[in-house]
Amino acid sequence: MRHAVMVGTGVVGLVLLALGHGLGLFWAPTDKMMGDVQRMMYAHVPTAWTALVAYLISFVACVGYLFFGDWTWDLVAEAAAEVGLVFNGLLLATGMIWGRPTWGVYWTWDPRLTTAGVLFLLYGGYLALRRFVDDPERRASLAAVVGILAFADAPIVYFSVRWWRGLHQIQSTPKTVDPEMVLCLRLSAFAMLFLMVHFVLRRVQIGRARLDRELAPPPAAAAGWGGPR
Amino acid sequence: MTAAERVRQAVTIARKDVLLEWRGRARINAIAFFGVTTLLMFSFAIGPDARTATLYAGAFLWLGLLLSSVLALAESFRVEAENDAVEGLRLLPVDALAMFLGKAVVNAALLFVLALLLLPLAVVLYGAKLDAGVGPIAGVFALGAAGVAAPGTLYAAVTSRIQAREVLLPLLLFPLVVPVLLAAVKATGLLMLGDPMGQVGSWTQLLVGFDVVYWILGSLLFARVIEE
Amino acid sequence: MNPYWEYVRAGYILVWVVLGAYSVSLTARRREASRGSGGPVPRGGAGG
């Protein structure tokens, strides 16, 4: 059953992504204002939504771990954070590639782009922390705390950067009025959502295998802690 | 546990930390000196142009403070981590919330004092103007110090027993306090350079908002950080 | 050809390559993680 879901989400995601991107590149009408470079949207915008959903899943899992203390919450939190980081990295990279021809610069202090950059660092820190704590239970608690703090920061960063840039900033996203464009965007967004779920499931599986290994030798739990470091 | 008891415990812990810091004041002095050095390095880096220095006085001040804050924060759990004393504090009927509040208040006060120490240096080195009065600037310092101290204390506890804590503490803390840096630098800059649009108020509100969110989160989550 | 297409192409190639590479890395890590999980495992550094 679980295997079927994993394969299913992967296949559906891949097909939808090929469809959405293919139609977006060769079928959707050219944007009147921005020209062909607007086609970047079908690759760029869905990564933003997907990364945010992945981080939200990770946040919920962090809270869940602190409340219920079940390992699965911790594994999901870790997996979703890592997958979110991958999509976040893609978001930053495609944003820069898009920014260069439209604004003439790779990076602007657009509130959304900046928030994405800060989130990338925050979750990079979250994953880095996980690598340095050997005891699984301690790692899970500490990581859950860090994950909650990191996610809570996102809206504050967004609004602070918006104020910082001045409140009268023009939004830079092209208007998607054509139904063809909306369709391509939606296809790509659902594709990445499916792929995200697929990756998270696979990453959870890896985490579980590693955890089983860590928890396997019985004396480890007793001997691992207590002595001065 | 009653609120009064909790406050008493927090005060006890804070007093113990202040006493320890005072006894080991060589280290605090060194951290303050480090802050001074950073400010000097900034002026060397931008060159002798006085106008640029005045323009960015607030930014340099806060960057210097943030860099020194990591050293000060890492200190707040060093003694406990070295002697396994967190365990001792936990075995005593000391409330985690009281412990967090005690530690965080001491850290915030420490950063605040550090900021006040660096302010005259900013005046001397960068030609920062204090026309708006020291009071409002000190207010911004207090709010900013509190904003760094709450997540800083929590993360200092998180990293206190990790080998790579020197790199992990700033790695975790700096991105998190980006809003504090933005708001504090803006507010300080506006107070120093003049505020024709009356924007200091909204930046102060942002600082207050950040402080409220992270002091609450810290109070709620600290117990999970120090448990075994 | 429209010069903008170069940017668009670079962006799409990047997305597909990165997602593909991540998928491959997941497969490799899965294989590594499950290897020897049945038998007795020497306790080494965790998390690597």
XYZ file of C-alpha atoms in Angstrom:
505
model
C 0.000 0.000 0.000
C 2.661 2.473 1.074
C 4.819 1.368 -1.797
C 1.952 1.936 -4.223
C 1.423 5.477 -2.939
C 5.113 6.185 -3.285
C 5.348 4.925 -6.852
C 1.996 6.489 -7.733
C 2.862 9.974 -6.550
C 6.164 9.781 -8.364
C 4.671 8.679 -11.675
C 1.753 11.115 -11.526
C 4.090 13.952 -10.552
C 6.490 13.201 -13.361
C 3.751 12.973 -16.004
C 2.051 16.144 -14.801
C 5.357 18.005 -14.681
C 6.238 16.991 -18.220
C 2.759 18.018 -19.347
C 2.720 21.329 -17.483
C 6.211 22.320 -18.518
C 5.768 21.125 -22.108
C 2.509 23.017 -22.552
C 3.928 26.037 -20.749
C 6.942 26.151 -23.029
C 5.367 25.427 -26.397
C 1.598 25.867 -26.202
C 0.736 28.668 -23.796
C 0.538 32.120 -25.432
C 3.484 34.487 -25.153
C 3.027 37.144 -22.496
C 2.388 40.561 -24.043
C 4.339 42.510 -21.439
C 7.298 40.274 -20.678
C 7.599 38.157 -23.785
C 8.857 34.588 -23.733
C 10.842 35.045 -20.557
C 7.538 34.935 -18.687
C 7.499 31.195 -19.424
C 9.912 30.925 -16.531
C 6.825 31.236 -14.367
C 5.762 27.619 -14.858
C 9.098 26.467 -13.460
C 9.585 29.153 -10.826
C 6.266 29.839 -9.124
C 5.344 26.195 -8.315
C 8.685 25.700 -6.549
C 7.703 28.522 -4.187
C 4.344 26.993 -3.343
C 5.823 23.531 -2.990
C 8.666 24.678 -0.745
C 6.221 26.513 1.481
C 3.906 23.498 1.734
C 6.892 21.275 2.570
C 8.020 23.659 5.317
C 4.472 23.799 6.637
C 4.416 19.997 6.820
C 7.748 20.072 8.626
C 6.440 22.650 11.092
C 3.301 20.651 11.824
C 5.441 17.536 12.289
C 7.739 19.394 14.711
C 4.750 20.445 16.816
C 3.392 16.921 16.538
C 6.632 15.426 17.790
C 6.725 17.683 20.843
C 3.121 16.775 21.665
C 3.037 13.065 20.897
C 6.703 12.041 20.902
C 6.271 9.481 18.160
C 9.281 8.879 15.908
C 7.248 9.224 12.722
C 6.654 12.920 13.444
C 10.370 13.481 13.720
C 11.086 11.567 10.516
C 8.447 13.514 8.606
C 9.769 16.799 9.988
C 13.262 15.953 8.819
C 12.159 14.663 5.413
C 9.875 17.599 4.669
C 12.550 20.098 5.719
C 15.086 18.509 3.403
C 12.718 18.281 0.446
C 11.576 21.827 1.154
C 15.198 22.922 1.046
C 15.622 21.336 -2.394
C 12.586 23.160 -3.783
C 13.667 26.319 -1.966
C 17.047 26.121 -3.672
C 15.339 25.703 -7.038
C 13.107 28.655 -6.208
C 16.120 30.863 -5.547
C 17.999 29.667 -8.622
C 15.081 30.048 -11.046
C 14.240 33.392 -9.438
C 17.732 34.634 -10.176
C 17.635 33.288 -13.732
C 14.307 35.046 -14.226
C 15.447 38.229 -12.522
C 18.467 38.725 -14.734
C 16.648 39.369 -18.042
C 13.635 41.137 -16.482
C 15.251 43.390 -13.883
C 18.839 43.289 -15.155
C 20.098 41.885 -11.857
C 20.198 38.414 -10.383
C 19.031 39.441 -6.980
C 16.574 42.045 -5.813
C 15.368 42.589 -2.283
C 11.882 41.586 -3.220
C 10.100 40.543 -0.003
C 9.238 37.099 -1.278
C 12.655 36.403 -2.746
C 14.355 37.662 0.409
C 12.098 35.592 2.639
C 12.932 32.566 0.499
C 16.625 33.304 0.978
C 16.290 33.595 4.746
C 14.207 30.404 4.883
C 16.913 28.612 2.927
C 19.449 29.583 5.587
C 17.099 28.752 8.458
C 16.370 25.247 7.204
C 19.981 24.733 6.215
C 20.768 25.420 9.871
C 18.013 23.026 10.978
C 19.468 20.197 8.903
C 23.019 21.054 9.978
C 22.001 20.833 13.631
C 20.511 17.386 13.093
C 23.857 16.090 11.909
C 25.662 17.112 15.052
C 23.454 15.489 17.681
C 24.143 11.789 18.073
C 21.440 10.785 20.520
C 18.240 10.277 18.456
C 15.810 11.414 21.146
C 17.741 14.533 21.961
C 18.180 15.258 18.267
C 14.450 14.969 17.699
C 13.530 17.367 20.527
C 16.163 19.955 19.699
C 15.365 19.809 15.990
C 11.639 20.182 16.686
C 12.299 23.336 18.727
C 14.541 24.783 16.021
C 12.013 23.853 13.319
C 9.220 25.679 15.140
C 11.312 28.795 15.684
C 12.424 28.823 12.050
C 8.917 28.561 10.640
C 7.568 31.230 12.980
C 10.173 33.587 11.571
C 8.919 33.401 7.961
C 5.963 35.835 8.209
C 7.964 38.269 10.350
C 10.795 38.290 7.813
C 8.325 38.799 4.984
C 6.662 41.812 6.560
C 9.867 43.361 7.795
C 11.399 43.185 4.313
C 8.218 44.624 2.806
C 8.390 47.607 5.130
C 12.096 47.876 4.598
C 11.642 48.153 0.851
C 8.895 50.725 1.239
C 5.209 50.037 1.169
C 4.566 51.277 -2.361
C 6.465 48.592 -4.155
C 5.014 47.336 -7.387
C 4.356 43.622 -7.420
C 6.547 41.966 -9.984
C 4.535 38.872 -10.853
C 2.930 38.943 -14.292
C -0.831 38.752 -14.289
C -2.036 35.373 -15.371
C -5.262 36.209 -17.126
C -5.092 33.768 -20.016
C -6.788 30.491 -19.162
C -3.998 28.624 -20.962
C -1.435 30.154 -18.635
C -3.500 29.313 -15.572
C -3.820 25.720 -16.751
C -0.066 25.319 -17.283
C 0.683 26.903 -13.927
C -1.808 24.642 -12.179
C -0.502 21.512 -13.872
C 3.076 22.356 -12.887
C 2.042 23.225 -9.343
C 0.192 19.948 -8.792
C 3.065 18.081 -10.440
C 5.568 19.497 -7.973
C 3.204 18.880 -5.095
C 2.997 15.210 -6.047
C 6.766 15.016 -6.482
C 7.238 16.672 -3.108
C 5.044 14.073 -1.402
C 6.884 11.352 -3.291
C 10.279 12.625 -2.149
C 9.119 13.071 1.441
C 7.876 9.473 1.567
C 11.172 8.192 0.228
C 13.140 10.367 2.626
C 11.071 9.139 5.567
C 11.919 5.593 4.557
C 15.633 6.420 4.613
C 15.291 8.145 7.961
C 13.477 5.136 9.401
C 16.164 2.747 8.222
C 18.852 4.944 9.771
C 16.911 5.278 12.991
C 16.399 1.517 13.258
C 20.125 1.171 12.952
C 20.801 3.783 15.620
C 18.332 2.278 18.039
C 19.327 -1.328 17.318
C 22.155 -1.993 19.813
C 20.469 -2.037 23.233
C 23.411 -0.812 25.353
C 23.837 2.260 23.168
C 20.964 4.094 24.780
C 22.327 3.556 28.270
C 25.973 4.198 27.554
C 25.630 7.118 25.194
C 24.935 9.873 27.714
C 25.760 10.949 31.193
C 29.537 11.215 31.169
C 31.201 14.606 30.971
C 32.055 15.570 27.432
C 3.886 26.414 41.045
C 2.712 29.895 41.828
C 3.737 32.866 39.747
C 5.482 34.495 42.692
C 7.579 31.392 43.247
C 8.475 31.288 39.597
C 9.571 34.913 39.627
C 11.649 34.243 42.740
C 13.411 31.353 41.018
C 14.009 33.377 37.878
C 15.523 36.141 39.988
C 17.718 33.631 41.814
C 19.027 32.210 38.562
C 19.557 35.667 37.116
C 21.411 36.744 40.257
C 23.605 33.650 40.113
C 24.455 34.346 36.474
C 25.178 38.007 37.090
C 27.429 37.032 39.984
C 29.268 34.505 37.816
C 29.656 37.013 35.006
C 30.948 39.557 37.497
C 33.486 37.152 38.948
C 34.618 36.232 35.463
C 34.467 39.776 34.201
C 37.722 39.372 32.294
C 35.681 37.501 29.718
C 32.980 40.129 29.559
C 35.649 42.777 29.153
C 37.137 40.781 26.315
C 33.758 40.543 24.592
C 33.245 44.297 24.919
C 36.702 44.798 23.476
C 35.803 42.509 20.624
C 32.798 44.725 19.894
C 35.028 47.795 19.881
C 37.439 46.052 17.536
C 34.634 45.155 15.122
C 33.483 48.759 14.939
C 37.053 49.818 14.235
C 37.373 47.208 11.498
C 34.213 48.504 9.838
C 35.645 51.998 9.634
C 38.879 50.658 8.216
C 36.929 48.652 5.666
C 34.909 51.614 4.368
C 37.839 54.035 4.349
C 38.095 57.549 5.700
C 34.915 58.922 4.108
C 33.110 60.546 7.034
C 29.726 60.846 5.277
C 29.431 57.128 4.554
C 30.394 56.341 8.120
C 27.694 58.633 9.533
C 25.130 57.214 7.141
C 25.779 53.618 8.214
C 26.591 54.209 11.876
C 23.461 52.353 13.016
C 24.170 49.413 10.711
C 27.762 49.015 11.895
C 26.744 49.366 15.513
C 24.189 46.584 15.232
C 26.469 44.316 13.229
C 29.201 44.725 15.838
C 26.679 44.000 18.544
C 25.336 40.935 16.770
C 28.826 39.507 16.265
C 29.724 40.029 19.926
C 26.335 38.719 21.043
C 27.204 35.219 19.842
C 30.195 35.172 22.173
C 28.149 36.468 25.082
C 25.283 34.041 24.475
C 27.531 31.008 24.127
C 28.857 31.935 27.553
C 25.462 31.670 29.249
C 25.442 27.859 29.262
C 29.150 27.170 29.277
C 29.416 26.760 33.024
C 26.376 24.500 33.199
C 27.463 22.413 30.230
C 30.997 21.950 31.516
C 29.924 20.800 34.944
C 26.743 19.022 33.876
C 24.962 21.522 36.069
C 21.853 21.757 33.882
C 21.129 18.295 35.186
C 21.620 19.586 38.716
C 19.334 22.530 38.161
C 16.760 20.206 36.684
C 16.872 17.845 39.647
C 16.293 20.717 42.011
C 12.721 21.899 41.892
C 13.624 24.702 39.512
C 11.033 25.496 36.925
C 12.209 25.495 33.271
C 10.258 28.668 32.605
C 11.967 30.418 35.524
C 15.307 29.207 34.246
C 14.634 30.540 30.762
C 13.429 33.900 32.003
C 16.376 34.276 34.353
C 18.917 33.439 31.673
C 17.249 35.441 28.906
C 16.862 38.550 31.054
C 20.545 38.440 31.991
C 21.511 37.992 28.338
C 19.259 40.843 27.233
C 20.722 43.103 29.938
C 24.228 42.125 28.896
C 23.583 42.960 25.250
C 21.897 46.204 26.259
C 24.913 47.282 28.306
C 27.186 46.284 25.440
C 25.130 48.437 23.065
C 25.336 51.397 25.434
C 29.110 50.922 25.624
C 29.422 50.881 21.841
C 27.223 53.954 21.330
C 29.849 56.562 22.357
C 32.313 54.788 20.113
C 29.886 55.135 17.195
C 29.681 58.853 17.951
C 33.456 59.188 18.000
C 34.294 56.897 15.081
C 31.378 57.421 12.722
C 30.166 60.860 13.780
C 26.766 59.442 14.718
C 24.441 62.217 15.882
C 22.442 61.924 19.068
C 20.130 64.863 18.440
C 17.048 62.746 19.065
C 18.331 62.083 22.571
C 19.907 59.015 24.095
C 16.589 57.910 25.602
C 14.820 56.789 22.404
C 18.004 55.180 21.088
C 18.403 53.304 24.341
C 14.797 52.182 23.968
C 15.559 50.719 20.560
C 18.673 49.079 22.020
C 16.607 47.483 24.767
C 14.005 46.122 22.334
C 16.675 44.861 19.934
C 18.686 43.283 22.751
C 15.564 41.512 23.963
C 14.876 40.305 20.423
C 18.331 38.766 20.096
C 18.399 37.442 23.654
C 15.222 35.328 23.550
C 16.063 33.107 20.567
C 19.736 33.482 21.475
C 19.250 31.996 24.928
C 17.189 29.153 23.516
C 19.744 28.380 20.823
C 22.627 28.715 23.264
C 20.928 25.960 25.272
C 20.304 23.911 22.126
C 23.940 24.067 21.060
C 25.539 24.028 24.519
C 26.440 20.340 24.451
C 27.171 19.995 20.748
C 30.709 19.774 19.503
C 30.249 22.244 16.674
C 28.496 24.867 18.815
C 30.814 27.706 17.782
C 29.552 27.492 14.219
C 26.016 26.258 14.898
C 24.946 29.060 17.244
C 25.500 31.891 14.735
C 24.327 29.669 11.882
C 20.989 29.153 13.604
C 20.668 32.575 15.209
C 21.691 35.049 12.507
C 19.058 34.198 9.877
C 16.424 34.092 12.603
C 17.137 37.604 13.839
C 17.105 39.175 10.369
C 13.893 41.065 11.244
C 15.502 42.361 14.448
C 18.529 43.555 12.502
C 16.381 45.253 9.848
C 14.103 46.963 12.330
C 16.793 47.926 14.837
C 19.146 49.313 12.186
C 16.325 51.268 10.563
C 15.068 52.674 13.858
C 18.557 53.544 15.097
C 19.427 55.124 11.750
C 16.243 57.177 11.693
C 16.868 58.403 15.223
C 20.432 59.372 14.346
C 19.818 60.900 10.921
C 16.375 62.382 11.419
C 12.939 60.910 10.837
C 10.948 63.199 8.530
C 8.278 60.604 7.783
C 7.804 59.512 11.372
C 8.643 55.871 10.683
C 10.439 55.007 13.906
C 7.149 54.038 15.475
C 6.388 51.226 13.025
C 9.905 49.790 13.307
C 9.586 49.850 17.080
C 6.302 48.007 16.758
C 7.973 45.378 14.629
C 10.639 44.926 17.299
C 7.978 44.635 19.985
C 6.113 42.084 17.872
C 9.232 39.987 17.357
C 10.055 40.192 21.061
C 6.574 39.057 22.075
C 6.574 36.113 19.644
C 10.015 34.835 20.602
C 9.787 35.399 24.347
C 6.571 33.383 24.323
C 8.043 30.649 22.101
C 11.174 30.529 24.239
C 9.152 30.212 27.438
C 7.076 27.418 25.952
C 9.877 25.429 24.350
C 12.783 25.819 26.772
C 11.661 22.871 28.893
C 12.078 20.571 25.871
C 15.588 21.838 25.233
C 17.036 21.122 28.659
C 15.365 17.756 29.190
C 17.461 14.649 28.777
C 15.887 33.115 -31.779
C 14.572 35.159 -28.938
C 17.518 35.713 -26.548
C 15.199 35.275 -23.588
C 14.810 31.626 -24.490
C 18.323 30.973 -23.242
C 17.340 31.993 -19.742
C 14.119 30.037 -19.912
C 15.931 26.952 -21.144
C 18.542 27.248 -18.415
C 15.808 27.506 -15.776
C 13.889 24.448 -16.971
C 17.006 22.342 -17.397
C 18.029 23.288 -13.875
C 14.698 22.220 -12.390
C 14.732 18.835 -14.113
C 18.391 18.163 -13.403
C 18.154 19.070 -9.724
C 14.990 17.061 -9.130
C 16.516 14.129 -11.005
C 19.737 14.357 -9.049
C 17.835 14.490 -5.778
C 15.888 11.404 -6.754
C 19.118 9.570 -7.563
C 20.642 10.649 -4.260
C 17.574 9.356 -2.413
C 17.977 5.986 -4.105
C 21.649 5.853 -3.209
C 21.029 6.837 0.409
C 18.185 4.365 0.705
C 20.483 1.589 -0.447
C 23.185 2.697 1.966
C 20.775 3.046 4.888
C 19.180 -0.365 4.439
C 22.470 -2.148 3.879
C 23.238 -4.347 6.830
C 20.322 -3.060 8.862
C 19.318 -6.666 9.516
C 22.514 -7.898 11.090
C 24.623 -6.590 13.936
C 25.964 -3.170 13.078
C 29.122 -1.661 14.511
C 28.183 1.535 16.295
C 29.712 4.347 14.336
C 29.124 8.067 14.136
C 25.482 8.704 13.539
C 23.965 10.943 10.965
C 26.830 10.898 8.467
